Amino acid sequence: MSFIKNSSTDFGLLVLRVMVSMLMIFPHGYSKLIGFSAKMNTFPDPLGIGSMLSLTGAVFTEFVCSILLILGIKTRWFSIPLLFTMFIAAFVVHANDPWKIKEKAIIFGVCYLVLIITGGGKYSVRE
């Protein structure tokens, strides 16, 4: 019975990693990547590091880190910048927005927090 429980938990973590990453890549990360030149001077700069560097960080987390999560490469490590980005999105960029605007970033953030706690499971390339 323990084998079934462990297998279903590992499969659940695989589903979580893949689905949350796909939902982050499309439309968030991919749209920022392909629209980089159009957005680089107008992207929000919540940390005071410049629009282009903020956009670069967002593309790295939302696109690159999400691909690495799908593969299960260092899941805990690559979930940290994603959690940070969602925290900034919810509580800095959308600080004055209504709950329904912040909610999506918070839900993504909770998923990344779970992956930080649990890791990627046995269906990972490298934990």
Coordinates of N, CA, C and O in Angstrom, one line a residue:
M1 N 0.8 -1.2 0.0 CA 0.0 0.0 0.0 C 0.9 1.3 0.0 O 0.5 2.2 -0.6
S2 N 2.0 1.2 0.7 CA 2.9 2.4 0.7 C 3.4 2.7 -0.7 O 3.6 3.9 -1.0
F3 N 3.7 1.7 -1.5 CA 4.2 1.9 -2.9 C 3.1 2.7 -3.7 O 3.5 3.6 -4.4
I4 N 1.9 2.3 -3.5 CA 0.8 3.0 -4.3 C 0.7 4.5 -3.8 O 0.6 5.4 -4.6
K5 N 0.8 4.7 -2.5 CA 0.7 6.1 -2.0 C 1.9 6.9 -2.5 O 1.7 8.0 -3.0
N6 N 3.1 6.4 -2.5 CA 4.3 7.1 -2.9 C 4.2 7.3 -4.4 O 4.6 8.4 -4.9
S7 N 3.8 6.4 -5.2 CA 3.6 6.5 -6.6 C 2.6 7.6 -7.0 O 2.9 8.4 -7.9
S8 N 1.5 7.6 -6.3 CA 0.5 8.6 -6.6 C 1.0 10.0 -6.2 O 0.7 11.0 -6.8
T9 N 1.7 10.1 -5.1 CA 2.3 11.4 -4.7 C 3.3 11.9 -5.7 O 3.2 13.1 -6.1
D10 N 4.2 11.0 -6.1 CA 5.1 11.4 -7.1 C 4.5 11.8 -8.4 O 4.9 12.8 -9.1
F11 N 3.4 11.1 -8.8 CA 2.7 11.4 -10.1 C 2.0 12.7 -9.9 O 2.0 13.6 -10.8
G12 N 1.4 13.0 -8.7 CA 0.8 14.3 -8.4 C 1.7 15.4 -8.5 O 1.4 16.5 -9.0
L13 N 3.0 15.2 -8.0 CA 4.0 16.3 -8.1 C 4.4 16.5 -9.6 O 4.6 17.7 -10.0
L14 N 4.4 15.5 -10.4 CA 4.7 15.6 -11.8 C 3.6 16.4 -12.5 O 3.9 17.4 -13.2
V15 N 2.4 16.1 -12.2 CA 1.3 16.8 -12.8 C 1.3 18.3 -12.3 O 1.1 19.2 -13.2
L16 N 1.5 18.5 -11.0 CA 1.6 19.9 -10.5 C 2.7 20.7 -11.2 O 2.5 21.8 -11.7
R17 N 3.9 20.1 -11.3 CA 5.1 20.8 -12.0 C 4.8 21.1 -13.4 O 5.0 22.2 -13.9
V18 N 4.2 20.1 -14.2 CA 4.0 20.3 -15.6 C 2.9 21.3 -15.8 O 3.0 22.3 -16.6
M19 N 1.8 21.2 -15.1 CA 0.6 22.0 -15.4 C 0.9 23.5 -14.9 O 0.5 24.4 -15.7
V20 N 1.4 23.7 -13.7 CA 1.6 25.1 -13.3 C 2.7 25.7 -14.2 O 2.6 26.9 -14.5
S21 N 3.7 25.0 -14.7 CA 4.7 25.5 -15.6 C 4.1 25.9 -16.9 O 4.4 26.9 -17.5
M22 N 3.2 25.0 -17.5 CA 2.6 25.3 -18.7 C 1.7 26.6 -18.6 O 1.7 27.4 -19.5
L23 N 1.0 26.6 -17.5 CA 0.1 27.8 -17.3 C 1.0 29.1 -17.1 O 0.5 30.2 -17.4
M24 N 2.2 29.0 -16.6 CA 3.0 30.1 -16.5 C 3.7 30.5 -17.8 O 3.8 31.7 -18.1
I25 N 4.2 29.5 -18.5 CA 4.9 29.8 -19.8 C 3.9 30.4 -20.8 O 4.2 31.4 -21.4
F26 N 2.7 29.8 -20.9 CA 1.7 30.3 -21.9 C 0.5 30.8 -21.1 O -0.1 30.0 -20.4
P27 N 0.3 32.0 -21.0 CA 0.7 33.1 -21.9 C 1.8 34.0 -21.2 O 2.4 34.9 -21.9
H28 N 2.1 33.9 -20.0 CA 2.9 34.9 -19.3 C 4.4 35.0 -19.8 O 4.8 36.0 -20.3
G29 N 5.2 33.9 -19.6 CA 6.6 34.0 -19.9 C 6.8 34.1 -21.4 O 7.7 34.9 -21.8
Y30 N 6.1 33.3 -22.2 CA 6.3 33.4 -23.6 C 6.0 34.7 -24.2 O 6.7 35.2 -25.1
S31 N 4.9 35.3 -23.8 CA 4.5 36.6 -24.3 C 5.5 37.7 -24.0 O 5.8 38.6 -24.8
K32 N 6.1 37.6 -22.8 CA 7.1 38.6 -22.4 C 8.4 38.3 -23.2 O 9.1 39.3 -23.6
L33 N 8.7 37.1 -23.5 CA 9.9 36.7 -24.3 C 9.8 37.2 -25.7 O 10.7 37.9 -26.2
I34 N 8.6 37.0 -26.4 CA 8.5 37.4 -27.8 C 8.2 38.9 -27.9 O 8.5 39.5 -29.0
G35 N 7.7 39.5 -26.9 CA 7.5 40.9 -26.9 C 8.5 41.7 -26.2 O 8.3 42.9 -25.8
F36 N 9.7 41.1 -26.0 CA 10.7 41.7 -25.1 C 11.1 43.2 -25.6 O 11.1 44.1 -24.8
S37 N 11.4 43.3 -26.9 CA 11.8 44.6 -27.3 C 10.7 45.7 -27.2 O 11.0 46.9 -27.0
A38 N 9.5 45.3 -27.4 CA 8.4 46.3 -27.2 C 8.1 46.7 -25.8 O 7.7 47.8 -25.5
K39 N 8.4 45.7 -24.8 CA 8.1 46.0 -23.4 C 9.3 46.5 -22.6 O 9.1 46.9 -21.5
M40 N 10.5 46.4 -23.1 CA 11.7 46.6 -22.3 C 11.8 48.0 -21.7 O 12.5 48.2 -20.7
N41 N 11.2 49.0 -22.3 CA 11.2 50.3 -21.7 C 10.0 50.7 -20.9 O 10.0 51.8 -20.2
T42 N 9.0 49.9 -20.9 CA 7.7 50.2 -20.3 C 7.3 49.2 -19.2 O 6.3 49.4 -18.5
F43 N 8.1 48.1 -19.1 CA 7.8 47.1 -18.1 C 7.9 47.6 -16.7 O 8.8 48.5 -16.4
P44 N 7.0 47.2 -15.8 CA 7.0 47.7 -14.4 C 8.4 47.5 -13.7 O 9.0 46.4 -14.0
D45 N 8.8 48.4 -12.9 CA 10.1 48.3 -12.2 C 9.9 48.3 -10.7 O 10.3 49.3 -10.1
P46 N 9.3 47.3 -10.2 CA 9.0 47.4 -8.7 C 10.2 47.3 -7.8 O 10.0 47.8 -6.6
L47 N 11.3 46.9 -8.2 CA 12.5 46.8 -7.4 C 13.5 47.9 -7.6 O 14.5 48.0 -6.9
G48 N 13.2 48.8 -8.5 CA 14.1 49.9 -8.8 C 15.4 49.5 -9.5 O 16.4 50.2 -9.3
I49 N 15.3 48.5 -10.3 CA 16.5 48.0 -11.0 C 16.5 48.3 -12.5 O 17.4 48.0 -13.3
G50 N 15.4 49.0 -12.9 CA 15.2 49.3 -14.3 C 14.2 48.4 -15.0 O 14.2 47.2 -14.7
S51 N 13.5 48.9 -16.0 CA 12.5 48.1 -16.7 C 13.1 46.9 -17.4 O 12.5 45.9 -17.4
M52 N 14.2 47.2 -18.1 CA 14.8 46.1 -18.9 C 15.3 44.9 -18.0 O 15.0 43.8 -18.3
L53 N 15.9 45.2 -16.9 CA 16.4 44.2 -16.0 C 15.2 43.5 -15.3 O 15.2 42.3 -15.1
S54 N 14.2 44.3 -15.0 CA 13.0 43.7 -14.4 C 12.3 42.7 -15.4 O 11.9 41.6 -15.0
L55 N 12.2 43.1 -16.6 CA 11.7 42.2 -17.7 C 12.5 41.0 -17.9 O 12.0 39.9 -18.0
T56 N 13.8 41.2 -17.9 CA 14.7 40.1 -18.0 C 14.5 39.1 -16.9 O 14.5 37.8 -17.2
G57 N 14.4 39.5 -15.7 CA 14.2 38.7 -14.6 C 12.8 37.9 -14.7 O 12.7 36.7 -14.4
A58 N 11.8 38.6 -15.1 CA 10.5 38.0 -15.3 C 10.5 36.9 -16.4 O 10.0 35.9 -16.2
V59 N 11.2 37.2 -17.5 CA 11.3 36.2 -18.6 C 12.1 35.0 -18.1 O 11.7 33.9 -18.3
F60 N 13.2 35.3 -17.3 CA 14.0 34.1 -16.8 C 13.1 33.3 -15.9 O 13.1 32.0 -16.0
T61 N 12.4 33.9 -15.0 CA 11.6 33.1 -14.0 C 10.4 32.4 -14.7 O 10.2 31.2 -14.6
E62 N 9.6 33.2 -15.4 CA 8.4 32.7 -16.0 C 8.6 31.7 -17.2 O 7.7 30.9 -17.4
F63 N 9.7 31.9 -17.9 CA 9.9 31.0 -19.1 C 11.0 30.0 -18.8 O 10.7 28.8 -18.8
V64 N 12.2 30.4 -18.4 CA 13.3 29.5 -18.2 C 13.1 28.6 -17.0 O 13.2 27.3 -17.1
C65 N 12.8 29.2 -15.9 CA 12.6 28.4 -14.7 C 11.4 27.4 -14.8 O 11.4 26.3 -14.3
S66 N 10.4 27.8 -15.5 CA 9.2 27.0 -15.7 C 9.6 25.8 -16.6 O 9.1 24.6 -16.3
I67 N 10.4 25.9 -17.6 CA 10.9 24.8 -18.4 C 11.7 23.8 -17.6 O 11.5 22.6 -17.6
L68 N 12.5 24.4 -16.7 CA 13.3 23.5 -15.8 C 12.4 22.8 -14.8 O 12.7 21.6 -14.5
L69 N 11.3 23.4 -14.4 CA 10.4 22.7 -13.5 C 9.7 21.5 -14.2 O 9.5 20.5 -13.7
I70 N 9.3 21.8 -15.5 CA 8.7 20.7 -16.3 C 9.7 19.5 -16.3 O 9.2 18.3 -16.1
L71 N 10.9 19.7 -16.5 CA 11.9 18.7 -16.6 C 12.3 18.1 -15.2 O 12.8 17.0 -15.1
G72 N 12.0 18.9 -14.2 CA 12.3 18.4 -12.8 C 13.8 18.6 -12.5 O 14.3 17.8 -11.8
I73 N 14.4 19.6 -13.0 CA 15.8 19.9 -12.7 C 15.8 20.9 -11.6 O 15.3 22.1 -11.7
K74 N 16.4 20.5 -10.5 CA 16.5 21.3 -9.3 C 15.2 22.1 -9.0 O 15.2 23.3 -8.8
T75 N 14.2 21.3 -8.8 CA 12.8 21.8 -8.6 C 12.7 22.8 -7.5 O 12.2 23.9 -7.6
R76 N 13.3 22.4 -6.3 CA 13.3 23.4 -5.2 C 14.0 24.7 -5.5 O 13.4 25.8 -5.2
W77 N 15.1 24.6 -6.1 CA 15.9 25.8 -6.4 C 15.2 26.7 -7.4 O 15.2 27.9 -7.2
F78 N 14.7 26.2 -8.4 CA 14.1 27.0 -9.5 C 12.7 27.4 -9.1 O 12.1 28.3 -9.8
S79 N 12.1 26.9 -8.1 CA 10.8 27.3 -7.6 C 10.9 28.6 -6.8 O 10.0 29.4 -6.7
I80 N 12.1 28.8 -6.2 CA 12.3 30.0 -5.4 C 12.2 31.3 -6.2 O 11.4 32.2 -5.8
P81 N 12.9 31.5 -7.3 CA 12.7 32.7 -8.1 C 11.2 32.9 -8.6 O 10.7 34.0 -8.7
L82 N 10.6 31.8 -8.9 CA 9.2 31.9 -9.3 C 8.3 32.3 -8.1 O 7.4 33.2 -8.3
L83 N 8.5 31.8 -6.9 CA 7.8 32.3 -5.8 C 8.0 33.8 -5.5 O 7.1 34.5 -5.3
F84 N 9.3 34.2 -5.6 CA 9.6 35.6 -5.4 C 8.9 36.5 -6.4 O 8.4 37.5 -6.1
T85 N 8.9 36.1 -7.7 CA 8.3 36.8 -8.7 C 6.8 36.9 -8.5 O 6.2 38.0 -8.7
M86 N 6.1 35.9 -8.1 CA 4.7 35.9 -7.8 C 4.4 36.8 -6.5 O 3.4 37.5 -6.5
F87 N 5.3 36.8 -5.6 CA 5.2 37.6 -4.4 C 5.2 39.1 -4.8 O 4.4 39.9 -4.4
I88 N 6.2 39.4 -5.6 CA 6.3 40.8 -6.1 C 5.1 41.2 -7.0 O 4.5 42.3 -6.8
A89 N 4.7 40.3 -7.8 CA 3.5 40.6 -8.7 C 2.2 40.8 -7.8 O 1.5 41.8 -8.0
A90 N 2.0 40.0 -6.8 CA 0.8 40.1 -6.0 C 0.8 41.3 -5.1 O -0.2 42.0 -4.9
F91 N 2.0 41.5 -4.4 CA 2.0 42.4 -3.3 C 2.7 43.7 -3.5 O 2.7 44.6 -2.7
V92 N 3.4 43.8 -4.7 CA 4.0 45.1 -5.1 C 3.4 45.7 -6.3 O 2.8 46.8 -6.3
V93 N 3.5 44.9 -7.4 CA 2.9 45.4 -8.7 C 1.4 45.6 -8.6 O 0.9 46.6 -9.1
H94 N 0.7 44.7 -8.0 CA -0.7 44.7 -7.9 C -1.2 45.1 -6.5 O -2.3 44.7 -6.1
A95 N -0.4 45.8 -5.8 CA -0.7 46.1 -4.4 C -2.0 46.8 -4.2 O -2.8 46.5 -3.3
N96 N -2.3 47.7 -5.1 CA -3.6 48.5 -5.0 C -4.7 47.9 -5.8 O -5.8 48.5 -5.9
D97 N -4.5 46.8 -6.5 CA -5.5 46.2 -7.3 C -6.5 45.3 -6.4 O -6.1 44.9 -5.3
P98 N -7.7 45.1 -6.9 CA -8.6 44.2 -6.1 C -8.1 42.8 -6.0 O -7.2 42.3 -6.8
W99 N -8.7 42.0 -5.1 CA -8.3 40.7 -4.8 C -8.2 39.8 -6.1 O -7.3 39.0 -6.3
K100 N -9.3 39.9 -6.9 CA -9.3 39.0 -8.1 C -8.2 39.2 -9.1 O -7.8 38.3 -9.8
I101 N -7.5 40.4 -9.0 CA -6.3 40.6 -9.8 C -5.1 39.9 -9.2 O -4.3 39.3 -9.8
K102 N -5.0 40.0 -7.8 CA -3.8 39.4 -7.1 C -3.9 37.9 -7.0 O -2.9 37.2 -6.8
E103 N -5.2 37.4 -7.0 CA -5.4 36.0 -6.7 C -4.6 35.1 -7.6 O -4.1 34.1 -7.1
K104 N -4.5 35.3 -8.9 CA -3.7 34.4 -9.7 C -2.3 34.3 -9.3 O -1.8 33.2 -9.2
A105 N -1.6 35.4 -9.0 CA -0.2 35.4 -8.6 C -0.1 34.6 -7.3 O 0.9 33.9 -7.0
I106 N -1.1 34.8 -6.4 CA -1.0 34.1 -5.1 C -1.2 32.6 -5.3 O -0.5 31.8 -4.6
I107 N -2.1 32.2 -6.1 CA -2.3 30.8 -6.4 C -1.0 30.2 -7.0 O -0.6 29.1 -6.6
F108 N -0.4 30.8 -8.0 CA 0.8 30.4 -8.5 C 1.9 30.3 -7.4 O 2.6 29.3 -7.3
G109 N 1.9 31.3 -6.6 CA 2.9 31.3 -5.5 C 2.7 30.1 -4.5 O 3.7 29.5 -4.1
V110 N 1.5 29.8 -4.2 CA 1.2 28.6 -3.3 C 1.7 27.3 -4.0 O 2.4 26.5 -3.3
C111 N 1.5 27.2 -5.3 CA 2.0 26.0 -6.0 C 3.6 25.9 -5.9 O 4.1 24.9 -5.7
Y112 N 4.2 27.1 -6.1 CA 5.7 27.1 -6.0 C 6.2 26.8 -4.6 O 7.2 26.1 -4.4
L113 N 5.4 27.3 -3.6 CA 5.8 27.0 -2.2 C 5.7 25.5 -1.9 O 6.6 24.9 -1.3
V114 N 4.6 24.9 -2.4 CA 4.5 23.4 -2.3 C 5.7 22.7 -2.9 O 6.2 21.8 -2.3
L115 N 6.1 23.1 -4.1 CA 7.2 22.5 -4.7 C 8.6 22.7 -4.0 O 9.4 21.9 -4.0
I116 N 8.7 23.9 -3.4 CA 9.9 24.1 -2.5 C 9.9 23.2 -1.4 O 10.9 22.6 -1.0
I117 N 8.7 23.0 -0.8 CA 8.7 22.1 0.4 C 8.9 20.6 0.0 O 9.6 19.9 0.7
T118 N 8.2 20.2 -1.1 CA 8.2 18.7 -1.4 C 9.3 18.3 -2.4 O 9.7 17.2 -2.4
G119 N 9.8 19.2 -3.2 CA 10.7 18.8 -4.3 C 9.8 18.3 -5.4 O 8.6 18.3 -5.4
G120 N 10.5 17.9 -6.5 CA 9.8 17.5 -7.7 C 9.3 16.1 -7.7 O 8.6 15.7 -8.6
G121 N 9.7 15.2 -6.8 CA 9.3 13.8 -6.8 C 10.2 13.0 -7.6 O 11.2 13.5 -8.2
K122 N 9.9 11.7 -7.7 CA 10.8 10.8 -8.3 C 10.8 10.9 -9.9 O 11.7 10.4 -10.5
Y123 N 9.8 11.5 -10.4 CA 9.7 11.7 -11.9 C 10.4 13.0 -12.3 O 9.8 13.8 -13.0
S124 N 11.6 13.2 -11.8 CA 12.4 14.4 -12.0 C 13.7 14.0 -12.7 O 14.2 12.9 -12.4
V125 N 14.2 14.8 -13.5 CA 15.5 14.5 -14.1 C 16.6 14.6 -13.0 O 17.4 13.7 -12.9
R126 N 16.6 15.6 -12.2 CA 17.6 15.7 -11.1 C 17.0 16.6 -10.0 O 16.7 17.8 -10.2
E127 N 16.8 16.0 -8.9 CA 16.3 16.8 -7.7 C 17.5 17.6 -7.2 O 17.6 18.6 -6.8

